[in-house]
Coordinates of C-alpha atoms and ligand atoms in Angstrom, one line a residue:
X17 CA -100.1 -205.8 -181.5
X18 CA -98.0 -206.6 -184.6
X19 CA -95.4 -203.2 -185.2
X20 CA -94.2 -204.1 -189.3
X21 CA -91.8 -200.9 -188.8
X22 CA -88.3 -200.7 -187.1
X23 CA -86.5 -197.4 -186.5
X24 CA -82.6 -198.0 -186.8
X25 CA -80.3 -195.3 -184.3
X26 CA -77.0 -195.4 -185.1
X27 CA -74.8 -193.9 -182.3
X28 CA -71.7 -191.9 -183.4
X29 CA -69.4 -190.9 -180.3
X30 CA -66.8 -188.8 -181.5
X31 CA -67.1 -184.9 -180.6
X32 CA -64.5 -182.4 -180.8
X33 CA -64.0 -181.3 -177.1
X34 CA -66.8 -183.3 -174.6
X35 CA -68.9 -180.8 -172.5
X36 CA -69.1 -181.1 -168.8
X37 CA -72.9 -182.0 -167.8
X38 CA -72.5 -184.8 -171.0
X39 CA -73.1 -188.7 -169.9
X40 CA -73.4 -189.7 -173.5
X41 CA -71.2 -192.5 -175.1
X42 CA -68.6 -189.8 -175.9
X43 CA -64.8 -189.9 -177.2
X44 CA -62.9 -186.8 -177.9
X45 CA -61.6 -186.4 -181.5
X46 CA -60.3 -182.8 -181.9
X47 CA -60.2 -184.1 -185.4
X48 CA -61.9 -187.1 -187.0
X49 CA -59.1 -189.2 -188.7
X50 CA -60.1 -190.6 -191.9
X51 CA -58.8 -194.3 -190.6
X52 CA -60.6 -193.8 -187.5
X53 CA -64.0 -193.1 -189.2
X54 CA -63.8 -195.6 -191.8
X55 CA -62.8 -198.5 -188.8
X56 CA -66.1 -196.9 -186.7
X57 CA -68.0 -197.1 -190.0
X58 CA -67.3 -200.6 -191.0
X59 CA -68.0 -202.1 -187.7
X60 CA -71.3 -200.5 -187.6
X61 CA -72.3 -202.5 -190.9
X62 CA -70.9 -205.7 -189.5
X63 CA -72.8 -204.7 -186.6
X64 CA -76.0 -204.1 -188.4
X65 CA -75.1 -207.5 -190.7
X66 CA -75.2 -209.5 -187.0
X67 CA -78.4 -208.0 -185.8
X68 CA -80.7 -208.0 -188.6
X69 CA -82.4 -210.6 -188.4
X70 CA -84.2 -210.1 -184.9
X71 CA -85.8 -207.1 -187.0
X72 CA -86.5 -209.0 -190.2
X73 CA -89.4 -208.6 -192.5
X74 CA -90.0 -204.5 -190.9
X75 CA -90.1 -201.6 -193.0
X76 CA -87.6 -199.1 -192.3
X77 CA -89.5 -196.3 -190.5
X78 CA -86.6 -194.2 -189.5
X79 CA -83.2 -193.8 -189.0
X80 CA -81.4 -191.2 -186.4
X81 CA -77.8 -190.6 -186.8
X82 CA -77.2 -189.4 -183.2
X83 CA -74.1 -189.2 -180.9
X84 CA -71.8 -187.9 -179.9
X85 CA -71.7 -185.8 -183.1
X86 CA -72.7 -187.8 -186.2
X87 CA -72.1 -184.3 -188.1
X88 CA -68.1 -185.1 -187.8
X89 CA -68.7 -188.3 -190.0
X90 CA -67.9 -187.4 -194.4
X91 CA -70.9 -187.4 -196.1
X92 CA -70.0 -190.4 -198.3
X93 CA -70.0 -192.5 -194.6
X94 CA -73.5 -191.1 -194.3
X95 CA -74.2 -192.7 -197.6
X96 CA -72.6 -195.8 -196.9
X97 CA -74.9 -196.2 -193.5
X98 CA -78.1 -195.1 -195.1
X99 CA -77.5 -197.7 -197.8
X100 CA -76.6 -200.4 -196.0
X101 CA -79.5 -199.3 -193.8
X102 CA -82.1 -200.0 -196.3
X103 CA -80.4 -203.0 -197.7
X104 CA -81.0 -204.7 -194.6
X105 CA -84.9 -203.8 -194.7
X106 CA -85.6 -204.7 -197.8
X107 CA -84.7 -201.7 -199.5
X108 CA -87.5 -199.8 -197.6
X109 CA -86.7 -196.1 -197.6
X110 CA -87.0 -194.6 -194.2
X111 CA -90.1 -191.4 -194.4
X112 CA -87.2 -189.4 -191.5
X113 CA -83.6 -189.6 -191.6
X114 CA -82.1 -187.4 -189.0
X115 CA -78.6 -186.0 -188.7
X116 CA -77.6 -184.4 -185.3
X117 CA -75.2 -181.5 -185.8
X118 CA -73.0 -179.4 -183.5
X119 CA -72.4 -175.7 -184.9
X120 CA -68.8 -175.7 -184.1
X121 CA -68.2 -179.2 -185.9
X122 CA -70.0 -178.7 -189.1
X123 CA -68.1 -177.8 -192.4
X124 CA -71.8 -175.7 -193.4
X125 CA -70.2 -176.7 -197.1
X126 CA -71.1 -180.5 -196.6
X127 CA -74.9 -179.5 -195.8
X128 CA -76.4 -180.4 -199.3
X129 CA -73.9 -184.0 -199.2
X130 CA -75.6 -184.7 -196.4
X131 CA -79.1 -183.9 -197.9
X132 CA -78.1 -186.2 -201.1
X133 CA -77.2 -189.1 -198.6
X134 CA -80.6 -189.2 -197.8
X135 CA -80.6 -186.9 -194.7
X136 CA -84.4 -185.1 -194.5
X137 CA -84.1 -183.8 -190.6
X138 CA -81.3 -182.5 -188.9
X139 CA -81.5 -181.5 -185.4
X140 CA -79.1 -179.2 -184.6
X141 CA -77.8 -178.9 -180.9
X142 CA -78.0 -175.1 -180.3
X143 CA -78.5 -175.0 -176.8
X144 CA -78.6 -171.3 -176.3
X145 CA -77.9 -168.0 -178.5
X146 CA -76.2 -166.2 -175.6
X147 CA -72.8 -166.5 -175.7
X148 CA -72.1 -166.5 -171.8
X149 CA -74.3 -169.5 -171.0
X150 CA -72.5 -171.8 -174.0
X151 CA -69.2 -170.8 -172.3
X152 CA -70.6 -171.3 -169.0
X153 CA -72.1 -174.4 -170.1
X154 CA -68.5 -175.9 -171.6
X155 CA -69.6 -175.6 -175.3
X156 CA -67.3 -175.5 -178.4
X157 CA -69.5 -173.5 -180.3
X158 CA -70.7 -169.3 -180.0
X159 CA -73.8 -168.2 -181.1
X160 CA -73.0 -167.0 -184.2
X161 CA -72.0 -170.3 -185.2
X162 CA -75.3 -171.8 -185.0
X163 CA -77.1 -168.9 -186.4
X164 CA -75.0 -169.6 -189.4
X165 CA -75.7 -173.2 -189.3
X166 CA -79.4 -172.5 -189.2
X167 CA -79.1 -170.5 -192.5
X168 CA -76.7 -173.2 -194.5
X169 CA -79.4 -175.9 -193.3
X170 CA -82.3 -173.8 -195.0
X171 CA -80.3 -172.5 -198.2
X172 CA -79.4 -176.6 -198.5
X173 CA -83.1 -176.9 -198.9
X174 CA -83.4 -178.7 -195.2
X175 CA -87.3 -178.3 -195.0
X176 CA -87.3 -180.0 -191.2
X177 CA -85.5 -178.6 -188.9
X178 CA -85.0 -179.2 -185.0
X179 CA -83.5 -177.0 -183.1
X180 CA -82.4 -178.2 -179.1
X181 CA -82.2 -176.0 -176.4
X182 CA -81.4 -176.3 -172.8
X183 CA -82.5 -174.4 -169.9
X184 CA -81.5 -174.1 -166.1
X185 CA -78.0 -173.6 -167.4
X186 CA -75.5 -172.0 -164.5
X187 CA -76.5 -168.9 -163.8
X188 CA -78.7 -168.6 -166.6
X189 CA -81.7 -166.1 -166.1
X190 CA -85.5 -166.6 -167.3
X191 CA -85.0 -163.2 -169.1
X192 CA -82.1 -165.4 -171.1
X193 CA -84.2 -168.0 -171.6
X194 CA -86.8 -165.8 -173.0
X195 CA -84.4 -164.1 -175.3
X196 CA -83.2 -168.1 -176.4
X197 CA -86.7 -168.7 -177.1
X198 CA -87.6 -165.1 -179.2
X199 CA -84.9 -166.1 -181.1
X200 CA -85.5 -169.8 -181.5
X201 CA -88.7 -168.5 -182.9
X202 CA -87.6 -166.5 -185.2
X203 CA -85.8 -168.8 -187.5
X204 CA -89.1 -170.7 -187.7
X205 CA -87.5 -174.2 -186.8
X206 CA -90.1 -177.0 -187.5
X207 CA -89.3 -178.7 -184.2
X208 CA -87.7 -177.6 -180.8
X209 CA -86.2 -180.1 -177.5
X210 CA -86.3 -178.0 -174.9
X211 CA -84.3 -179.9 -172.1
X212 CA -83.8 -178.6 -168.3
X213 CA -80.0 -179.3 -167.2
X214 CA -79.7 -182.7 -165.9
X215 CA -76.7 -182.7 -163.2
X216 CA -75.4 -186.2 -164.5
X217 CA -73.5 -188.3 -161.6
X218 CA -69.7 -188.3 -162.6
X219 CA -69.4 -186.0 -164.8
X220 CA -67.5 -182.6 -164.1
X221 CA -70.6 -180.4 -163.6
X222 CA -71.8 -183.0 -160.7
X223 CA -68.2 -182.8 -159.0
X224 CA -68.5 -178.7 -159.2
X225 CA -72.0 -179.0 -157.6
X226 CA -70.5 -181.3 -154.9
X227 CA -67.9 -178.4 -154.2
X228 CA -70.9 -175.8 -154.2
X229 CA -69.3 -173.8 -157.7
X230 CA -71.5 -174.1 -160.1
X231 CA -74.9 -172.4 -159.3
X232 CA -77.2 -174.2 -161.3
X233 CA -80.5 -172.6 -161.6
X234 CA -83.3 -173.0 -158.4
X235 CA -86.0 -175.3 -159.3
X236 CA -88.9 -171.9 -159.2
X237 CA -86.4 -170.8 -161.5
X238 CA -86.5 -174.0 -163.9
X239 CA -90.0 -174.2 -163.3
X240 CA -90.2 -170.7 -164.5
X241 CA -88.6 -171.4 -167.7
X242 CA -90.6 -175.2 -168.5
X243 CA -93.5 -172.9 -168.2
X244 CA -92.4 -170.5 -170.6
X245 CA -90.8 -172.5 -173.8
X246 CA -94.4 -174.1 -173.2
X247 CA -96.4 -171.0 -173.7
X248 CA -94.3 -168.7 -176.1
X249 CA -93.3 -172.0 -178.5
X250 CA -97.2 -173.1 -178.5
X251 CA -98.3 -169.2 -179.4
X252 CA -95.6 -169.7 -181.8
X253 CA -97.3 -172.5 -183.2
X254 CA -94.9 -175.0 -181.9
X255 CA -97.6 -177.4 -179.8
X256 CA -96.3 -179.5 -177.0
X257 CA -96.5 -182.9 -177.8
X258 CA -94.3 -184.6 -175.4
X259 CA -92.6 -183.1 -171.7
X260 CA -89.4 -181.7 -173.8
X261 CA -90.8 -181.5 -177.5
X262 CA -92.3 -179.0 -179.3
X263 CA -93.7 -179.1 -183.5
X264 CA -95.8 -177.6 -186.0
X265 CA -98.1 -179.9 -187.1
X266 CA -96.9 -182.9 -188.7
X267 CA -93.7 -182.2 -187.5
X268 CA -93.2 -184.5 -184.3
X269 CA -90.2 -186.8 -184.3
X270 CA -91.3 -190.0 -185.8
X271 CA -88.0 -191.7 -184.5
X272 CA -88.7 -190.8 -180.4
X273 CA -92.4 -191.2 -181.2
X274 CA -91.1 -194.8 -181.2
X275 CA -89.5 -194.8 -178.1
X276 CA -92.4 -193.3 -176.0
X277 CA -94.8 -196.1 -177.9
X278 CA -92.5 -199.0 -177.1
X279 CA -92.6 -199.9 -180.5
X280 CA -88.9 -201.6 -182.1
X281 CA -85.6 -199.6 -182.9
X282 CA -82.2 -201.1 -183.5
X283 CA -79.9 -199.6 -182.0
X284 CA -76.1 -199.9 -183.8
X285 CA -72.6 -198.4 -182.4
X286 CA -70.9 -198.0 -179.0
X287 CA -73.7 -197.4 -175.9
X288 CA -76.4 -197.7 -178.2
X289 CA -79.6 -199.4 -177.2
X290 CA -82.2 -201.6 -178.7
X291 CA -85.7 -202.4 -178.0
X292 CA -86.2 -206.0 -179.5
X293 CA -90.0 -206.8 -180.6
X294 CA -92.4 -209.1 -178.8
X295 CA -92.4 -212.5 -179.9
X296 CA -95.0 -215.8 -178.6
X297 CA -92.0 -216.5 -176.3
X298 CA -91.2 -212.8 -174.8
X299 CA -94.7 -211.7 -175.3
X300 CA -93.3 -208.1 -173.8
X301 CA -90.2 -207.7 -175.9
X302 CA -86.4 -207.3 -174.5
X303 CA -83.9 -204.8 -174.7
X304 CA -80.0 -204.5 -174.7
X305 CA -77.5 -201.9 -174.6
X306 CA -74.1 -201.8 -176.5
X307 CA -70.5 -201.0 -174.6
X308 CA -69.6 -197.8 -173.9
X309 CA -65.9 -198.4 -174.8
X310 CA -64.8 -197.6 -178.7
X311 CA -61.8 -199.9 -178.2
X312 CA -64.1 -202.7 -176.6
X313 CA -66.7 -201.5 -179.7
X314 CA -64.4 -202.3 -182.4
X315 CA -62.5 -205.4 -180.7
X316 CA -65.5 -206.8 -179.9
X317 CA -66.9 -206.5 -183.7
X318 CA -63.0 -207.5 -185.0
X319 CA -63.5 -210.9 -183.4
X320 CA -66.7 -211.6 -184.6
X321 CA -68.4 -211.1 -181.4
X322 CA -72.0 -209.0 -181.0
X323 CA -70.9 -205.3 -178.9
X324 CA -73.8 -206.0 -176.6
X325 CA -73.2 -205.3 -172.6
X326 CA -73.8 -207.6 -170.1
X327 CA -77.0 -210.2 -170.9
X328 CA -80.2 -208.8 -172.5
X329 CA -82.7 -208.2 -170.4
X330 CA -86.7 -210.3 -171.5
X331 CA -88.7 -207.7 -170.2
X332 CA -91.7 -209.4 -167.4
X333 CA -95.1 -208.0 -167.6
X334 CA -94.7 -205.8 -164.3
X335 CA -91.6 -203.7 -165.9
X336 CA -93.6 -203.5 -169.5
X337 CA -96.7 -202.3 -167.3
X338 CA -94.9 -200.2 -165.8
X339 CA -92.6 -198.5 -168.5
X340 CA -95.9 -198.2 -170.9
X341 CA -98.1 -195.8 -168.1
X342 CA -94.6 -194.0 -167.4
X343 CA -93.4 -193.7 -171.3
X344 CA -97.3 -192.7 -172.8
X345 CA -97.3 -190.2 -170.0
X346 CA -94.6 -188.2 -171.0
X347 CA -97.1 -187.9 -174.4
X348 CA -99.2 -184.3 -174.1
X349 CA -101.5 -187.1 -175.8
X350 CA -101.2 -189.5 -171.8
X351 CA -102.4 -193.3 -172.1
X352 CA -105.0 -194.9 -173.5
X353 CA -106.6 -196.7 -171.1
X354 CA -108.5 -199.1 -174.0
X355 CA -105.1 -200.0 -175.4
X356 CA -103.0 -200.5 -172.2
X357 CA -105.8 -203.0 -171.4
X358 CA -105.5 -204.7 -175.1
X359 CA -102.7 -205.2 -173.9
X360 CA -102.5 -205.9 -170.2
X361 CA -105.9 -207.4 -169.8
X362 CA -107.1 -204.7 -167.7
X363 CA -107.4 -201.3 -167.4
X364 CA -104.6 -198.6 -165.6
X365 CA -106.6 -198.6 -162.2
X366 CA -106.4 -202.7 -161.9
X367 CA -102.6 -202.2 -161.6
X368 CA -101.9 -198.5 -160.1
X369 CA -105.2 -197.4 -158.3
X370 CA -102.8 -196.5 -155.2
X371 CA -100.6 -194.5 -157.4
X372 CA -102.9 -192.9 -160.0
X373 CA -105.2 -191.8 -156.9
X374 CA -102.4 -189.6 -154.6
X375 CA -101.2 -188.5 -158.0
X376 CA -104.3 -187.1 -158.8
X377 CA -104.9 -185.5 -155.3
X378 CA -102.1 -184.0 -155.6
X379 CA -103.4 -182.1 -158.7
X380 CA -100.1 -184.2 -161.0
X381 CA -102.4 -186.6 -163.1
X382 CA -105.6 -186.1 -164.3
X383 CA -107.9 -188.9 -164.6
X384 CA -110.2 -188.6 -167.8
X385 CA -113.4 -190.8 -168.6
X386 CA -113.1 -194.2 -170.0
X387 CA -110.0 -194.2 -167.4
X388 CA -107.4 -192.6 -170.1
X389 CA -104.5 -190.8 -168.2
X390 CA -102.7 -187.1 -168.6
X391 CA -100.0 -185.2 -166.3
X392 CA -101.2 -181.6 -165.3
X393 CA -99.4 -178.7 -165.9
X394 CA -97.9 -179.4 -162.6
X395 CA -97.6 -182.9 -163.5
X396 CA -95.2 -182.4 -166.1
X397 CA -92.9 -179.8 -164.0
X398 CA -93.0 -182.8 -161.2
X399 CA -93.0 -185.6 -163.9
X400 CA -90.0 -187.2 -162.1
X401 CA -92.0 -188.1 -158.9
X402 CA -95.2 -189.1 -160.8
X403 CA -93.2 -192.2 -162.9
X404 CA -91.1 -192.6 -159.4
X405 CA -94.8 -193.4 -158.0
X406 CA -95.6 -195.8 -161.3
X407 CA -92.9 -197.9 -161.3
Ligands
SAM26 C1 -76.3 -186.1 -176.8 S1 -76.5 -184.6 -177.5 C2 -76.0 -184.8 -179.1 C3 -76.1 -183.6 -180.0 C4 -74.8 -182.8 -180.0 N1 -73.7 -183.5 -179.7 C5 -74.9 -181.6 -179.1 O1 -74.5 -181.7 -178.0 O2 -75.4 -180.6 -179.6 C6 -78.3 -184.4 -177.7 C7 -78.9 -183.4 -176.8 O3 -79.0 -183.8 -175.5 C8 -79.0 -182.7 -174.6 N2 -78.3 -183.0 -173.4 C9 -77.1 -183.7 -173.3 N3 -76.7 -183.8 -172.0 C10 -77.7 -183.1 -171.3 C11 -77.8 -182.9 -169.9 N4 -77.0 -183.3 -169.0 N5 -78.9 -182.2 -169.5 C12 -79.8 -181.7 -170.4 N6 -79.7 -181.9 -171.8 C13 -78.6 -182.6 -172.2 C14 -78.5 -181.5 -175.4 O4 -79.5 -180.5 -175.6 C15 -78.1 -182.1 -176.8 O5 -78.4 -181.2 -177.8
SF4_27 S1 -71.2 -182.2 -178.1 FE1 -73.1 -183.3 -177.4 S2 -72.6 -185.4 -177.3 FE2 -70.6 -184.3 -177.4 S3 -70.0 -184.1 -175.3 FE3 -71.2 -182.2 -175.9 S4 -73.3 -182.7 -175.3 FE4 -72.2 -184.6 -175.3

């Protein structure tokens, strides 16, 4: 199936102080240096200059500023990325540019810059209202800082808003959570990521759960709380539409919505990744990741060289098999058995009968007529041993 759309993600590492559970492509910068930025900035549009052309002839769909914190970056390097951006599609303008923005990094002032760059989403990483838990959780911002960032982004006329939050934080209660979410609900955000704590190998939080210090929540617990951002952000009119993501109607990120679809995104700057589109010689696409290293990053672009690490990998039918039933099920909306077999020449069951039936006894998957394919409830708090299953 021909995609004529590309989604661009531009990955800006740079954060003021890095929190311990992060395994992002990260690089502390207590404060951005204009030389710095403008370096990281110019190698991204040499970057984009090199890799073009495997996109060529898509309309931009999207593009999501993420990091790291992208909200460090002036708004006039905004600019400069969103213009070179549609340069290099034909002067398509993207329908959703986000901005990912840390509270404690964000000059609120720069808000409506960022909205004349072209910015129409900004997703802003809130993680909790309760000052404890950000402490607990290593974060450089208090609670009153984001409420005041949630304000600035509606007086700068911000119409979509996402707000992320993160639950099974140490020692962080389900009456918390609950208070997180009432108050998540009460700015009226069009959008919420609700993510449970993933205990990331190597980082400092995994090292202090080694050691037995940092008393991450139990798994009822985080259980508890999945179940709970589920039912109060729904009777808030927030519907599920994928495991962590919650909108209002019309609302659903239409940059991830490409991920979860396998369809193409360029992905420009240090770790970033890209998901190349099929051609008659890699009917299944291939992807490639970017260093993690700024200093490799910009070395690599100095010399004229492309940033990507180690070879890119063809994807084989098996692996493209097996990452659409895993990705679509992450959907509230599950697979569609009639287009997995468009594509694969045969329905779910011809590949994964073994799989799909112990998943379905064990009440995870639901099996629906005409063979489409949706986690349960208790599927999607056990979502990590249903794809370990698939692929
Ligand atoms: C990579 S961050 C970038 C946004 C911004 N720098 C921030 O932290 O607010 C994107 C989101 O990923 C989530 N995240 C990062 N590390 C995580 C982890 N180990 N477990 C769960 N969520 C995580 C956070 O909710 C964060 O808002
Ligand atoms: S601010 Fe965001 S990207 Fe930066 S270290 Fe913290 S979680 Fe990672």
């Amino acid at each position: 199936m021909h995609d004529p759309t590309v989604g661009l993600y531009v990955h800006v590492p740079f954060c003021e102080r890095i929190c311990p559970y992060c395994d992002f492509a990260v690089v502390r910068a207590r404060v951005l240096k204009p030389e710095l930025e403008n370096a990281y900035v110019d190698a991204l549009l040499k970057e984009l200059a090199a890799r073009k052309e495997t996109f060529a002839q898509r309309r931009l769909e999207t593009v999501y500023l993420g990091g790291g914190t992208p909200s460090l970056l002036r708004p006039e390097s905004v600019a400069r990325i969103l213009a070179a951006a549609r340069e290099a599609f034909a002067e398509t303008a993207p329908e959703e540019v986000t901005l990912e923005v840390n509270p404690s990094t964000l000059e609120r002032a720069r808000l409506p810059a960022f909205r004349a760059a072209g910015v129409n989403r900004l997703s802003v990483g809130v993680q909790s209202f309760n000052d404890l838990v950000l402490h607990r959780l290593g974060r450089a911002h208090r609670a009153c800082e984001a409420r005041k960032t949630l304000h600035s982004a509606r007086e700068a006329g911000f119409v979509n808003l996402s707000l992320d939050l993160i639950f099974g934080a140490p020692r962080q209660s389900e009456e918390d959570f609950a208070r997180d979410l009432e108050e998540t609900i009460a700015f009226a955000p069009q959008h919420v990521s609700a993510y449970g704590l993933t205990i990331e190998a190597g980082t400092p939080f995994a090292l202090a759960a080694e050691r037995g210090q940092l008393g991450p929540a139990d798994d009822d617990s985080v259980a508890m709380m999945m179940e709970l951002a589920a039912t109060r952000l729904a009777a808030a009119g927030l519907a599920p539409y994928e495991i962590s993501s919650f909108a209002r109607p019309g609302f659903e990120s239409r940059h991830n919505r490409r991920y979860w679809e396998r369809r193409p995104v360029l992905g420009i700057g240090v770790g970033a990744w890209s998901s190349e589109p099929p051609t008659p010689w890699e009917p299944f696409g291939a992807r490639s990741a970017n260093v993690r290293g700024l200093a490799e990053y910009l070395a690599r672009i100095a010399q004229g060289e492309l940033p990507a690490e180690g070879t890119r990998e063809v994807l084989d039918e098996r692996t493209a098999r097996g990452e659409a039933m895993f990705l679509a099920l992450r959907t509230t909306g599950g697979l569609d058995a009639e287009r997995f077999a468009a594509e694969f020449g045969g329905p779910p069951r011809r590949f994964f009968a073994g799989a799909i039936d112990s998943c379905t006894k064990a009440g995870l998957l639901c099996e629906l007529r005409g063979g489409d394919l949706r986690l349960t409830a208790r599927g999607r708090l056990l979502s990590d041993s249903v794809f370990a299953q698939l692929v």
